[in-house]
GROMACS .gro file of C-alpha atoms in nm:
model
  263
    1MET     CA    1  -0.114  -2.027  -1.141
    2VAL     CA    2  -0.164  -1.654  -1.021
    3ASP     CA    3  -0.457  -1.483  -0.854
    4LEU     CA    4  -0.411  -1.140  -1.004
    5ARG     CA    5  -0.191  -1.018  -1.290
    6ILE     CA    6  -0.139  -0.648  -1.369
    7THR     CA    7  -0.005  -0.602  -1.710
    8HIS     CA    8   0.186  -0.306  -1.888
    9VAL     CA    9   0.237  -0.119  -1.572
   10SER     CA   10   0.524   0.095  -1.426
   11VAL     CA   11   0.667  -0.027  -1.095
   12LEU     CA   12   0.837   0.210  -0.850
   13THR     CA   13   1.118  -0.012  -0.682
   14GLU     CA   14   1.285   0.045  -0.344
   15ASP     CA   15   1.578   0.264  -0.479
   16GLY     CA   16   1.349   0.487  -0.674
   17THR     CA   17   1.384   0.338  -0.999
   18ILE     CA   18   1.084   0.325  -1.224
   19LEU     CA   19   1.066  -0.008  -1.438
   20LYS     CA   20   0.820   0.058  -1.724
   21ASP     CA   21   0.592  -0.192  -1.897
   22GLN     CA   22   0.606  -0.438  -1.629
   23THR     CA   23   0.395  -0.752  -1.566
   24VAL     CA   24   0.319  -0.801  -1.193
   25ASP     CA   25   0.174  -1.121  -1.036
   26VAL     CA   26   0.003  -1.161  -0.687
   27THR     CA   27  -0.051  -1.504  -0.557
   28ASP     CA   28  -0.217  -1.562  -0.219
   29GLY     CA   29  -0.232  -1.204  -0.134
   30ARG     CA   30   0.139  -1.137  -0.196
   31PHE     CA   31   0.333  -1.017  -0.488
   32SER     CA   32   0.493  -1.319  -0.654
   33LYS     CA   33   0.668  -1.216  -0.968
   34ILE     CA   34   0.772  -0.874  -1.141
   35ALA     CA   35   0.898  -0.904  -1.495
   36PRO     CA   36   0.895  -0.718  -1.823
   37ALA     CA   37   0.588  -0.764  -2.011
   38SER     CA   38   0.755  -0.906  -2.312
   39GLU     CA   39   0.878  -1.207  -2.091
   40SER     CA   40   0.553  -1.269  -1.934
   41SER     CA   41   0.293  -1.543  -2.033
   42LEU     CA   42  -0.003  -1.667  -1.836
   43LYS     CA   43  -0.064  -2.036  -1.772
   44VAL     CA   44  -0.380  -2.187  -1.922
   45LYS     CA   45  -0.650  -2.222  -1.650
   46GLU     CA   46  -0.636  -2.556  -1.486
   47PRO     CA   47  -0.952  -2.764  -1.450
   48GLY     CA   48  -1.143  -2.673  -1.153
   49LYS     CA   49  -0.957  -2.370  -1.073
   50ALA     CA   50  -1.075  -1.996  -1.122
   51ALA     CA   51  -0.896  -1.797  -1.407
   52PRO     CA   52  -0.682  -1.529  -1.259
   53GLN     CA   53  -0.796  -1.183  -1.251
   54VAL     CA   54  -0.626  -0.955  -1.511
   55LEU     CA   55  -0.586  -0.569  -1.473
   56ASP     CA   56  -0.473  -0.328  -1.750
   57GLY     CA   57  -0.202  -0.137  -1.575
   58CYS     CA   58  -0.112   0.095  -1.880
   59GLY     CA   59  -0.034   0.458  -1.783
   60LYS     CA   60  -0.045   0.353  -1.418
   61LEU     CA   61   0.232   0.352  -1.151
   62LEU     CA   62   0.256   0.058  -0.906
   63MET     CA   63   0.414   0.187  -0.578
   64PRO     CA   64   0.415   0.113  -0.209
   65GLY     CA   65   0.122   0.250  -0.023
   66LEU     CA   66   0.153   0.596   0.149
   67ALA     CA   67   0.136   0.637   0.533
   68ASP     CA   68  -0.028   0.915   0.708
   69CYS     CA   69   0.167   0.956   1.021
   70HIS     CA   70  -0.079   1.190   1.196
   71MET     CA   71  -0.451   1.226   1.153
   72HIS     CA   72  -0.769   1.258   1.361
   73THR     CA   73  -1.073   1.038   1.271
   74GLY     CA   74  -1.279   1.258   1.526
   75GLN     CA   75  -1.205   1.572   1.322
   76GLN     CA   76  -1.310   1.429   0.967
   77LEU     CA   77  -1.646   1.617   0.969
   78LEU     CA   78  -1.480   1.948   1.034
   79LYS     CA   79  -1.323   1.949   0.690
   80GLY     CA   80  -1.338   2.305   0.532
   81ARG     CA   81  -1.446   2.479   0.848
   82VAL     CA   82  -1.139   2.573   1.007
   83LEU     CA   83  -0.916   2.668   0.710
   84ASP     CA   84  -0.883   3.029   0.780
   85GLU     CA   85  -0.953   3.056   1.162
   86LEU     CA   86  -0.703   3.210   1.361
   87PRO     CA   87  -0.563   3.238   1.619
   88MET     CA   88  -0.533   2.886   1.753
   89ILE     CA   89  -0.847   2.690   1.690
   90TRP     CA   90  -0.792   2.399   1.961
   91THR     CA   91  -1.012   2.569   2.243
   92ARG     CA   92  -1.248   2.761   2.013
   93ILE     CA   93  -1.332   2.512   1.760
   94MET     CA   94  -1.177   2.169   1.765
   95LEU     CA   95  -1.230   2.077   2.147
   96PRO     CA   96  -1.606   2.183   2.146
   97PHE     CA   97  -1.653   1.982   1.833
   98GLU     CA   98  -1.504   1.664   1.956
   99SER     CA   99  -1.708   1.704   2.277
  100THR     CA  100  -2.028   1.649   2.071
  101LEU     CA  101  -1.937   1.323   1.901
  102THR     CA  102  -2.129   1.030   1.937
  103PRO     CA  103  -2.051   0.646   1.828
  104GLU     CA  104  -2.259   0.709   1.520
  105LYS     CA  105  -2.057   1.022   1.424
  106MET     CA  106  -1.744   0.836   1.478
  107LYS     CA  107  -1.854   0.535   1.270
  108LEU     CA  108  -1.921   0.774   0.971
  109SER     CA  109  -1.606   0.974   1.040
  110ALA     CA  110  -1.400   0.646   1.012
  111GLN     CA  111  -1.569   0.533   0.705
  112LEU     CA  112  -1.491   0.879   0.526
  113ALA     CA  113  -1.149   0.851   0.633
  114ALA     CA  114  -1.094   0.499   0.529
  115LEU     CA  115  -1.248   0.557   0.179
  116GLU     CA  116  -1.048   0.875   0.133
  117MET     CA  117  -0.725   0.702   0.234
  118ILE     CA  118  -0.793   0.399   0.012
  119ARG     CA  119  -0.870   0.621  -0.289
  120SER     CA  120  -0.550   0.815  -0.246
  121GLY     CA  121  -0.323   0.523  -0.222
  122THR     CA  122  -0.269   0.557   0.164
  123THR     CA  123  -0.268   0.210   0.310
  124ALA     CA  124  -0.123   0.298   0.666
  125PHE     CA  125  -0.214   0.557   0.930
  126ILE     CA  126  -0.160   0.679   1.282
  127ASP     CA  127  -0.458   0.811   1.458
  128ALA     CA  128  -0.355   1.078   1.727
  129GLY     CA  129  -0.661   0.996   1.927
  130SER     CA  130  -1.029   1.091   1.971
  131TYR     CA  131  -1.327   0.946   2.152
  132TYR     CA  132  -1.553   0.642   2.087
  133MET     CA  133  -1.243   0.482   1.922
  134GLU     CA  134  -1.406   0.132   1.929
  135ASP     CA  135  -1.663   0.236   1.699
  136ALA     CA  136  -1.379   0.348   1.459
  137ALA     CA  137  -1.173   0.061   1.529
  138ARG     CA  138  -1.453  -0.169   1.390
  139VAL     CA  139  -1.456   0.033   1.083
  140TYR     CA  140  -1.097   0.021   1.020
  141ALA     CA  141  -1.057  -0.345   1.116
  142GLU     CA  142  -1.315  -0.417   0.821
  143SER     CA  143  -1.118  -0.183   0.576
  144GLY     CA  144  -0.789  -0.365   0.558
  145LEU     CA  145  -0.580  -0.066   0.616
  146ARG     CA  146  -0.281  -0.093   0.865
  147GLY     CA  147  -0.368   0.137   1.146
  148ALA     CA  148  -0.243   0.269   1.489
  149LEU     CA  149  -0.527   0.386   1.718
  150SER     CA  150  -0.512   0.604   2.033
  151TYR     CA  151  -0.780   0.723   2.275
  152SER     CA  152  -0.771   1.103   2.342
  153THR     CA  153  -0.631   1.108   2.691
  154MET     CA  154  -0.645   1.445   2.893
  155ASP     CA  155  -0.718   1.500   3.256
  156GLU     CA  156  -0.716   1.892   3.315
  157GLU     CA  157  -1.001   2.051   3.484
  158GLY     CA  158  -1.244   2.250   3.291
  159LEU     CA  159  -1.294   2.008   2.994
  160PRO     CA  160  -1.666   1.981   2.864
  161GLN     CA  161  -1.847   1.736   3.090
  162SER     CA  162  -1.876   1.479   2.798
  163ILE     CA  163  -1.496   1.433   2.771
  164ALA     CA  164  -1.379   1.513   3.110
  165MET     CA  165  -1.184   1.228   3.296
  166ASP     CA  166  -0.925   1.178   3.561
  167ALA     CA  167  -0.602   0.998   3.487
  168GLN     CA  168  -0.705   0.664   3.603
  169GLU     CA  169  -1.011   0.679   3.355
  170ALA     CA  170  -0.801   0.802   3.085
  171VAL     CA  171  -0.573   0.510   3.096
  172ARG     CA  172  -0.850   0.268   3.161
  173ARG     CA  173  -1.007   0.369   2.816
  174THR     CA  174  -0.704   0.300   2.628
  175ASP     CA  175  -0.635  -0.031   2.824
  176SER     CA  176  -0.981  -0.126   2.707
  177LEU     CA  177  -0.919  -0.023   2.334
  178TYR     CA  178  -0.590  -0.234   2.371
  179ASP     CA  179  -0.751  -0.531   2.483
  180GLY     CA  180  -1.018  -0.528   2.240
  181PHE     CA  181  -0.826  -0.420   1.908
  182HIS     CA  182  -0.449  -0.441   1.941
  183GLY     CA  183  -0.356  -0.714   1.675
  184ASN     CA  184  -0.713  -0.718   1.540
  185GLY     CA  185  -0.655  -0.756   1.161
  186ASN     CA  186  -0.406  -0.488   1.073
  187LEU     CA  187  -0.458  -0.271   1.363
  188LYS     CA  188  -0.231  -0.164   1.658
  189VAL     CA  189  -0.322   0.052   1.972
  190TYR     CA  190  -0.096   0.310   2.085
  191TYR     CA  191  -0.114   0.505   2.426
  192SER     CA  192  -0.135   0.881   2.403
  193LEU     CA  193  -0.092   1.202   2.570
  194ARG     CA  194  -0.325   1.461   2.381
  195ALA     CA  195  -0.114   1.761   2.470
  196LEU     CA  196   0.124   1.779   2.754
  197ASN     CA  197  -0.039   2.115   2.904
  198SER     CA  198  -0.371   1.932   2.933
  199CYS     CA  199  -0.201   1.605   3.103
  200SER     CA  200  -0.095   1.594   3.464
  201SER     CA  201   0.228   1.414   3.551
  202ARG     CA  202   0.039   1.152   3.696
  203LEU     CA  203  -0.130   1.083   3.371
  204VAL     CA  204   0.217   1.118   3.178
  205GLU     CA  205   0.332   0.838   3.430
  206LEU     CA  206   0.055   0.608   3.389
  207GLU     CA  207   0.041   0.622   3.005
  208ALA     CA  208   0.404   0.579   2.965
  209GLY     CA  209   0.402   0.283   3.214
  210HIS     CA  210   0.121   0.106   3.047
  211ALA     CA  211   0.269   0.145   2.697
  212ARG     CA  212   0.588   0.008   2.814
  213GLU     CA  213   0.428  -0.304   2.993
  214ARG     CA  214   0.232  -0.370   2.682
  215GLY     CA  215   0.547  -0.321   2.438
  216THR     CA  216   0.347  -0.047   2.238
  217MET     CA  217   0.412   0.304   2.139
  218LEU     CA  218   0.320   0.613   2.338
  219GLN     CA  219   0.248   0.933   2.125
  220ALA     CA  220   0.184   1.300   2.197
  221HIS     CA  221   0.126   1.619   2.046
  222MET     CA  222   0.465   1.813   2.108
  223ASN     CA  223   0.552   2.160   2.090
  224GLU     CA  224   0.278   2.260   1.835
  225TYR     CA  225   0.240   2.612   1.903
  226MET     CA  226   0.420   2.865   2.137
  227GLY     CA  227   0.137   2.874   2.393
  228GLU     CA  228   0.168   2.501   2.465
  229VAL     CA  229   0.557   2.537   2.509
  230ASN     CA  230   0.516   2.822   2.747
  231GLY     CA  231   0.249   2.653   2.951
  232ILE     CA  232   0.502   2.365   3.013
  233ILE     CA  233   0.770   2.612   3.087
  234LYS     CA  234   0.535   2.787   3.348
  235ARG     CA  235   0.417   2.469   3.508
  236GLU     CA  236   0.737   2.250   3.517
  237GLY     CA  237   1.014   2.522   3.477
  238MET     CA  238   1.147   2.349   3.145
  239ARG     CA  239   1.060   2.292   2.787
  240PRO     CA  240   0.842   2.003   2.695
  241TYR     CA  241   1.088   1.760   2.574
  242GLU     CA  242   1.315   1.825   2.884
  243TYR     CA  243   1.012   1.750   3.087
  244LEU     CA  244   0.960   1.420   2.929
  245GLU     CA  245   1.319   1.341   2.953
  246LYS     CA  246   1.284   1.403   3.323
  247MET     CA  247   0.996   1.183   3.346
  248GLN     CA  248   1.183   0.891   3.161
  249VAL     CA  249   0.912   0.882   2.878
  250LEU     CA  250   1.176   0.950   2.587
  251ASP     CA  251   1.279   0.616   2.425
  252SER     CA  252   1.242   0.438   2.095
  253HIS     CA  253   0.882   0.363   2.184
  254PHE     CA  254   0.786   0.733   2.186
  255LEU     CA  255   0.628   0.923   1.886
  256GLY     CA  256   0.631   1.307   1.906
  257ALA     CA  257   0.403   1.483   1.651
  258HIS     CA  258   0.454   1.832   1.510
  259SER     CA  259   0.770   1.897   1.744
  260LEU     CA  260   0.824   2.254   1.642
  261ILE     CA  261   1.008   2.528   1.833
  262LEU     CA  262   1.233   2.269   2.009
  263SER     CA  263   1.473   2.509   2.156
   0.00000   0.00000   0.00000
């Protein structure tokens, strides 16, 4: 007996081949059989067991879920407001907006993000960091999506008071998120550096060390625009990735988003 049968569906295989008019069975939450529709028959329901659910897959493609490898839960409610805003919108729009987030806004943002991902066939994501991430994590844990979550960690002076923190407080917040949600359902927690020119060397050291101790990833926005690159060159006398190499951060557990203008 199977729990779910999808009939007359096209299936995308690992090598890129599309198999047409297939029957796909799901048993105990896992794909248990893929076979041509002409070769498939369904067992008669056994006494005391529920009949399997049958979905008509005609005209549909069954494929692996998509992965969004860089998204921000905390920016979901900004959609449509920054399309033509130049120059760089980080300090003028995004940072002020994120400083006004509340637990309720983060819950709503996560619900919106989860629904849109599920509807589009996106089953996995990496959140690059925001605030009140515990509220987002509770939504994502319930959604069934596979996700990696981070706290937004910066310790530069001059940030809005609602998001200002020192290096110790920044890493403490991710520690708390990790302890509460890493391994909860399909969730993982990554440590993060929101942007190198907003993070002190002490914060880089702490975030990398805590990620290494816990065997999880460290992610950062890297080389996103020229002003950021020039800021690190001015502060450290070298380009961003050279600086992280000096700090002994670069290894197989490091994820650098964007990574433009590398040299």
